[in-house]
Tab-separated table of C-alpha atoms in Angstrom:
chain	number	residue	atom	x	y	z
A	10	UNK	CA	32.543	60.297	-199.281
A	11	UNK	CA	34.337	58.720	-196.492
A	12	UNK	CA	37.491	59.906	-194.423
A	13	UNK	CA	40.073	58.398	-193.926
A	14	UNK	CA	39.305	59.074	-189.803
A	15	UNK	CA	35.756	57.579	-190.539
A	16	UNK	CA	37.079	54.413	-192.125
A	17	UNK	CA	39.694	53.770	-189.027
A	18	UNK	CA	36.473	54.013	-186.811
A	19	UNK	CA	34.605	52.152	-188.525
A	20	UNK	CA	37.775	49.297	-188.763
A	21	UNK	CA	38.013	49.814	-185.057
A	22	UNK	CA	34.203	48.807	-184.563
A	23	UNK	CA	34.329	45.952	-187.018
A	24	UNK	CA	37.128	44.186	-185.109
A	25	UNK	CA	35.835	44.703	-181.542
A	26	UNK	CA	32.489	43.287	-182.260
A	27	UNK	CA	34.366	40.112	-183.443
A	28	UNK	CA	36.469	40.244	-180.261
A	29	UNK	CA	33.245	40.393	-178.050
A	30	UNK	CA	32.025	37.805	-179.824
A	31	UNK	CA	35.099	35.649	-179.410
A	32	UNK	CA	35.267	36.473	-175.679
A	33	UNK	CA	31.528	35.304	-175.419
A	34	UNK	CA	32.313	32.385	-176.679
A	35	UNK	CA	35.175	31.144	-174.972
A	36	UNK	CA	33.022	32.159	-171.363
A	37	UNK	CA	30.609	29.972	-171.981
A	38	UNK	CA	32.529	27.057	-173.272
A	39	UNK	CA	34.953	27.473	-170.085
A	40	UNK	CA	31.802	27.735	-167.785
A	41	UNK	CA	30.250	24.793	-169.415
A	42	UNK	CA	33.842	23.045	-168.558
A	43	UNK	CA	33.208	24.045	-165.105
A	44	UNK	CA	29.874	22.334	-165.065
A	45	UNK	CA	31.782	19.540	-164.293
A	46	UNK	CA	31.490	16.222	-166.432
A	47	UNK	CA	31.385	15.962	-170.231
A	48	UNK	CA	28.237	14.344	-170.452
A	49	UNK	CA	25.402	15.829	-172.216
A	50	UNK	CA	22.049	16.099	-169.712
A	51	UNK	CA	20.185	17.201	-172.114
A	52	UNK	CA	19.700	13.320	-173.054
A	53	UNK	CA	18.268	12.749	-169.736
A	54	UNK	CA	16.805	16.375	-169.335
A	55	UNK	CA	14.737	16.617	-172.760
A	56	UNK	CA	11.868	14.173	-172.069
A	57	UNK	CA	11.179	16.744	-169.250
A	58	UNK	CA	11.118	20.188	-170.690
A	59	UNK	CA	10.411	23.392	-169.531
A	60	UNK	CA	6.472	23.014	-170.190
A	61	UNK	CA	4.173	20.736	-167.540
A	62	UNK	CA	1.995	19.736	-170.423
A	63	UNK	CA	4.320	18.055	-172.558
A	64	UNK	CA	4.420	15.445	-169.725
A	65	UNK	CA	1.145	14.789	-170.603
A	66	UNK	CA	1.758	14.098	-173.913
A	67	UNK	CA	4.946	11.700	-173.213
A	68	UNK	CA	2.095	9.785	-170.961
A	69	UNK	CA	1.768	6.775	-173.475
A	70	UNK	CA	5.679	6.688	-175.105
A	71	UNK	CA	7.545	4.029	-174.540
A	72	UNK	CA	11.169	4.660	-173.800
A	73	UNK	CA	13.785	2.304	-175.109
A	74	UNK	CA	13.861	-1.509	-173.096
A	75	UNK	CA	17.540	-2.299	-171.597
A	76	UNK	CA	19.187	-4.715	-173.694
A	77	UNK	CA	20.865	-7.988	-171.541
A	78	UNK	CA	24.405	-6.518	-172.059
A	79	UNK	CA	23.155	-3.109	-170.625
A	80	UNK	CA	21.787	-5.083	-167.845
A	81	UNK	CA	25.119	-6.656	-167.207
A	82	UNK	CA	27.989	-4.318	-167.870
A	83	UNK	CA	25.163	-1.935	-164.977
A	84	UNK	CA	25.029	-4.715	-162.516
A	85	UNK	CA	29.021	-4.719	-162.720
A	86	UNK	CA	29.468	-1.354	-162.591
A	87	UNK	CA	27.205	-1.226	-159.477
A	88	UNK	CA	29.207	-3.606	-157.426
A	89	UNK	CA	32.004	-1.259	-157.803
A	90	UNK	CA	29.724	2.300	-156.863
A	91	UNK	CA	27.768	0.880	-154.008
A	92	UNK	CA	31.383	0.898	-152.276
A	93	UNK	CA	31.139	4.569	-152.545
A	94	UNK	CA	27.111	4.982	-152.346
A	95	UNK	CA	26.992	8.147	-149.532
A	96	UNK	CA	29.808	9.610	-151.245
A	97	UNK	CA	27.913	9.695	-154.621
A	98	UNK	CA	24.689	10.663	-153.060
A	99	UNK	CA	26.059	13.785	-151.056
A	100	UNK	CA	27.898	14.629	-154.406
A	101	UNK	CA	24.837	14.449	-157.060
A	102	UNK	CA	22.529	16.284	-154.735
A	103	UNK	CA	25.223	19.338	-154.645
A	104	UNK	CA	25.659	18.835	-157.872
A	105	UNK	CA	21.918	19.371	-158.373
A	106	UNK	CA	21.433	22.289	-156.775
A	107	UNK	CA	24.542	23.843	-158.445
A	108	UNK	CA	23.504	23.346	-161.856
A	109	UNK	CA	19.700	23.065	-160.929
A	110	UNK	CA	19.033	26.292	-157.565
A	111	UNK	CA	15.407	25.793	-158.298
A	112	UNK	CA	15.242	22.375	-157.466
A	113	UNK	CA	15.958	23.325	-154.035
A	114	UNK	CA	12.111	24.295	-153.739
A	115	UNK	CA	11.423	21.143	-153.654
A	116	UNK	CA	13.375	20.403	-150.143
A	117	UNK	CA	12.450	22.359	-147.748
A	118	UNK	CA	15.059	21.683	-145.269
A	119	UNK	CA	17.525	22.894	-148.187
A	120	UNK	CA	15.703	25.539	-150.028
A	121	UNK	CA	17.420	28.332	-147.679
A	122	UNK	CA	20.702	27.497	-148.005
A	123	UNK	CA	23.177	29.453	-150.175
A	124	UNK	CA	26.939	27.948	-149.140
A	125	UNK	CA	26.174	24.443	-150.423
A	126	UNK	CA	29.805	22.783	-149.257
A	127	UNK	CA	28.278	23.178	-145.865
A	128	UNK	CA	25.478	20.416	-147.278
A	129	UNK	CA	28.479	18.297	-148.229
A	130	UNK	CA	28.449	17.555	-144.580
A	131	UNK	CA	24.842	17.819	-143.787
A	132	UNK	CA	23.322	14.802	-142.427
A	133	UNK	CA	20.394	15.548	-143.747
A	134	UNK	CA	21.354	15.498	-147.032
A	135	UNK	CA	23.383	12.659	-146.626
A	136	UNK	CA	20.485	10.759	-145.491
A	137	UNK	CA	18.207	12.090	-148.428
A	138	UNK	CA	21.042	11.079	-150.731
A	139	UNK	CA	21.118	7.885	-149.386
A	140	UNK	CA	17.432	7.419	-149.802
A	141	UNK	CA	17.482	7.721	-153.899
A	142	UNK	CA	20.411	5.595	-153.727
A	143	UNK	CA	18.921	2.983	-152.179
A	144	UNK	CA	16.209	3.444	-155.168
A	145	UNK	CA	18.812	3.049	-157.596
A	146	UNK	CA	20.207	-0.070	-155.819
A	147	UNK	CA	16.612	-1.437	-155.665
A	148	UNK	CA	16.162	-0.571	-159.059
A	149	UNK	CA	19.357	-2.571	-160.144
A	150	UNK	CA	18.672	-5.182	-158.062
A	151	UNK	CA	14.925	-5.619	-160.212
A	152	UNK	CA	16.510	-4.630	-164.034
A	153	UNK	CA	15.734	-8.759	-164.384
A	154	UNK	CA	12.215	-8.167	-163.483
A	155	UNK	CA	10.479	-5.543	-165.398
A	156	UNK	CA	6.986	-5.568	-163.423
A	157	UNK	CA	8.977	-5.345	-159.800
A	158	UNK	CA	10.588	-2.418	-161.585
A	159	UNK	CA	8.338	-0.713	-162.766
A	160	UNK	CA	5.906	-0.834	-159.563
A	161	UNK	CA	8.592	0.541	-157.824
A	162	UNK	CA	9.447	3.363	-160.533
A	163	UNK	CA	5.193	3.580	-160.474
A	164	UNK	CA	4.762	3.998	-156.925
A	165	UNK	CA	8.120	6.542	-156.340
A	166	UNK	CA	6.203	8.714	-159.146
A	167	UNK	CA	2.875	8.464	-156.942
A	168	UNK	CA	4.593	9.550	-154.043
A	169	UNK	CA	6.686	12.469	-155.603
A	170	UNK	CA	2.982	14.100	-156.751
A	171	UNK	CA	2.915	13.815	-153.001
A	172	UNK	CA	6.087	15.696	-152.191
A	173	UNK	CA	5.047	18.106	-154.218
A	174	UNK	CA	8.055	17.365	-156.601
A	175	UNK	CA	7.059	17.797	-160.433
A	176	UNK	CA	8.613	15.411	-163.063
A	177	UNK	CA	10.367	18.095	-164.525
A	178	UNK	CA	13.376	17.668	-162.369
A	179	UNK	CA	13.037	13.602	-162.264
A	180	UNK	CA	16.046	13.969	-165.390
A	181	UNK	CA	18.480	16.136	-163.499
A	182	UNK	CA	18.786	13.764	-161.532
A	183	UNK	CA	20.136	11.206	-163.454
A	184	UNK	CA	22.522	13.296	-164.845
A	185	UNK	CA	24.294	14.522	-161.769
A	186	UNK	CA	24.620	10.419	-160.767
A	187	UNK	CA	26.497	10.014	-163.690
A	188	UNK	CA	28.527	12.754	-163.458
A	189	UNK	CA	29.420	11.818	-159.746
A	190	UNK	CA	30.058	7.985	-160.693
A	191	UNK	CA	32.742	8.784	-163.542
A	192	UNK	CA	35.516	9.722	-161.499
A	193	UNK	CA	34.751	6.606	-158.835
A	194	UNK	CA	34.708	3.995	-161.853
A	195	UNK	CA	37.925	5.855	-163.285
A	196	UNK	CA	39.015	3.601	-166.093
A	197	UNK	CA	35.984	1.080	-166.103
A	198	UNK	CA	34.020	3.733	-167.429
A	199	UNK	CA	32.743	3.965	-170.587
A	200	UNK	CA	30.684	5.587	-173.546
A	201	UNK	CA	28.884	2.222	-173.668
A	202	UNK	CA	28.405	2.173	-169.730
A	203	UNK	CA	27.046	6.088	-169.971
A	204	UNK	CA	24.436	5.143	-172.433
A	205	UNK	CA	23.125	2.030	-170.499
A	206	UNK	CA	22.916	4.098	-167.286
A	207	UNK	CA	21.417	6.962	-169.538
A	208	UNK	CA	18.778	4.530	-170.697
A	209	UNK	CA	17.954	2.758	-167.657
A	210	UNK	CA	17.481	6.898	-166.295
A	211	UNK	CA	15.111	7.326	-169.049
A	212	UNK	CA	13.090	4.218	-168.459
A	213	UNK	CA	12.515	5.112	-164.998
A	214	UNK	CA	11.734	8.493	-164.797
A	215	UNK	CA	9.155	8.038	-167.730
A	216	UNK	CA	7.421	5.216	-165.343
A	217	UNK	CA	7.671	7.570	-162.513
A	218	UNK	CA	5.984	10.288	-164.597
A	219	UNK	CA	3.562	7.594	-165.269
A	220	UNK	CA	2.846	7.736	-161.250
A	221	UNK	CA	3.086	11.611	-160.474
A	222	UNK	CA	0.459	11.974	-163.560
A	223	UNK	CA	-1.925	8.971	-162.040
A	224	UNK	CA	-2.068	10.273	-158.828
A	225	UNK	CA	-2.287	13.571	-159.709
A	226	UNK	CA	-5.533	12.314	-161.849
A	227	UNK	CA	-6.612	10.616	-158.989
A	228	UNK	CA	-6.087	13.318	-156.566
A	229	UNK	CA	-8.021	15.742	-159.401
A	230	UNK	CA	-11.173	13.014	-159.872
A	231	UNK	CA	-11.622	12.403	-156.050
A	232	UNK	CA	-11.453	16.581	-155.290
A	233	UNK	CA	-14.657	16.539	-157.798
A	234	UNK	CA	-16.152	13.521	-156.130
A	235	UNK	CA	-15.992	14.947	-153.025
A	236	UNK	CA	-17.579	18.403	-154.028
A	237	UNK	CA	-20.094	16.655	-155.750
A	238	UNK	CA	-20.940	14.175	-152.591
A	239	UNK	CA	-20.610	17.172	-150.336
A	240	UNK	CA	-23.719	18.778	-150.183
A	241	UNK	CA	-25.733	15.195	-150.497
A	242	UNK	CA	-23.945	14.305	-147.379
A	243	UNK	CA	-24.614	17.634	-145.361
A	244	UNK	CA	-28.461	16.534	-146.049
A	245	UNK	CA	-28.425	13.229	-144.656
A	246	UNK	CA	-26.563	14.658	-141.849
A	247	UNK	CA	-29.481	17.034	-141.091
């Protein structure tokens, strides 16, 4: 039979588990605040995964097509961040490598650097950043012309496999633009606007996936060519 002395320790237990618990929760949801905008990534984010083979499996799915409003209310929302368009790329790449560290593996010039408001003034990042921006502006520029588009999405992919830069982190991307566009298009923006960006960020990483996984077939069929050829070669040499 229980004590009185035993059942006040036992109260005592009960309630601080259900204060850690509370505590636990309210961390998380004020670090997730601090993440900075209340988008969820995961939209852009999922196709990617944490797994390299499910990219093989998205291969052959189609994402969703941009409808002609989409197309529009981007086009005028572009006008608008272009204005801004080193300012958002020095911004999403910080933002990157704040919610994303490992992605800094894939820069070399950046994977060594801890204090990353000294890369809000790096010129090398601010040249980087204006590199994919200029992708995105291209990539506006062709949303009327879905074969320009996706050769460019296509050929980007191809020459990631080259960087070395695995479609896992094509998503991230995405998400830190939008995040770092919200506050610049203030009022003009949008839950409608957020999902036609979000869609057009879907279509083109799933082409550029499309590319890294081509070339990196390409890259695998000609290593096996070449072993094959090799020794035939060595004897007409001799």
């Amino acid at each position: 039979m229980e004590t009185d002395m035993e059942k006040q320790l036992l109260c005592a237990r009960t309630q601080l588990k259900v204060q850690t618990r509370s505590i636990s929760v309210k961390t998380n949801s004020r670090a997730a605040v601090r993440m900075g905008c209340a988008i969820s990534g995961s939209d852009l984010t999922a196709a990617s995964g944490p797994h390299e083979r499910r990219d093989a499996d998205e291969h052959h799915q189609t994402p969703a097509q941009l409808t002609q409003h989409q197309i529009h209310i981007i086009k005028e929302s572009w006008k608008v961040i272009q204005e801004d368009i080193a300012k958002v790329g020095i911004i999403m790449f910080v933002r990157l490598f704040e919610t994303h560290p490992e992605c800094k593996d894939v820069f070399f010039l950046f994977r060594d650097v801890e204090d990353l408001e000294r890369l809000r003034t790096s010129r090398e990042l601010r040249a980087h950043g204006l590199r994919v921006m200029s992708f995105i502006e291209k990539s506006v520029a062709r949303l009327d012309q879905s074969d320009r588009l996706q050769t460019l999405a296509l050929e980007l992919g191809r020459s990631h496999y080259r960087y070395n830069a695995p479609p896992k982190y094509y998503g991230y991307v995405g998400t830190e633009f939008i995040c770092a566009v919200q506050p610049i298009l203030k009022e003009k923006w949008t839950p409608e606007l957020e999902q036609a960006w979000k869609t057009l960020f879907q279509y083109v990483t799933h082409i550029m996936k499309n590319g890294y996984l081509e070339e990196e077939k390409n890259k695998r069929n000609h290593t096996v060519t070449s072993t094959k050829e090799g020794p035939d070669k060595r004897q007409t040499a001799i």
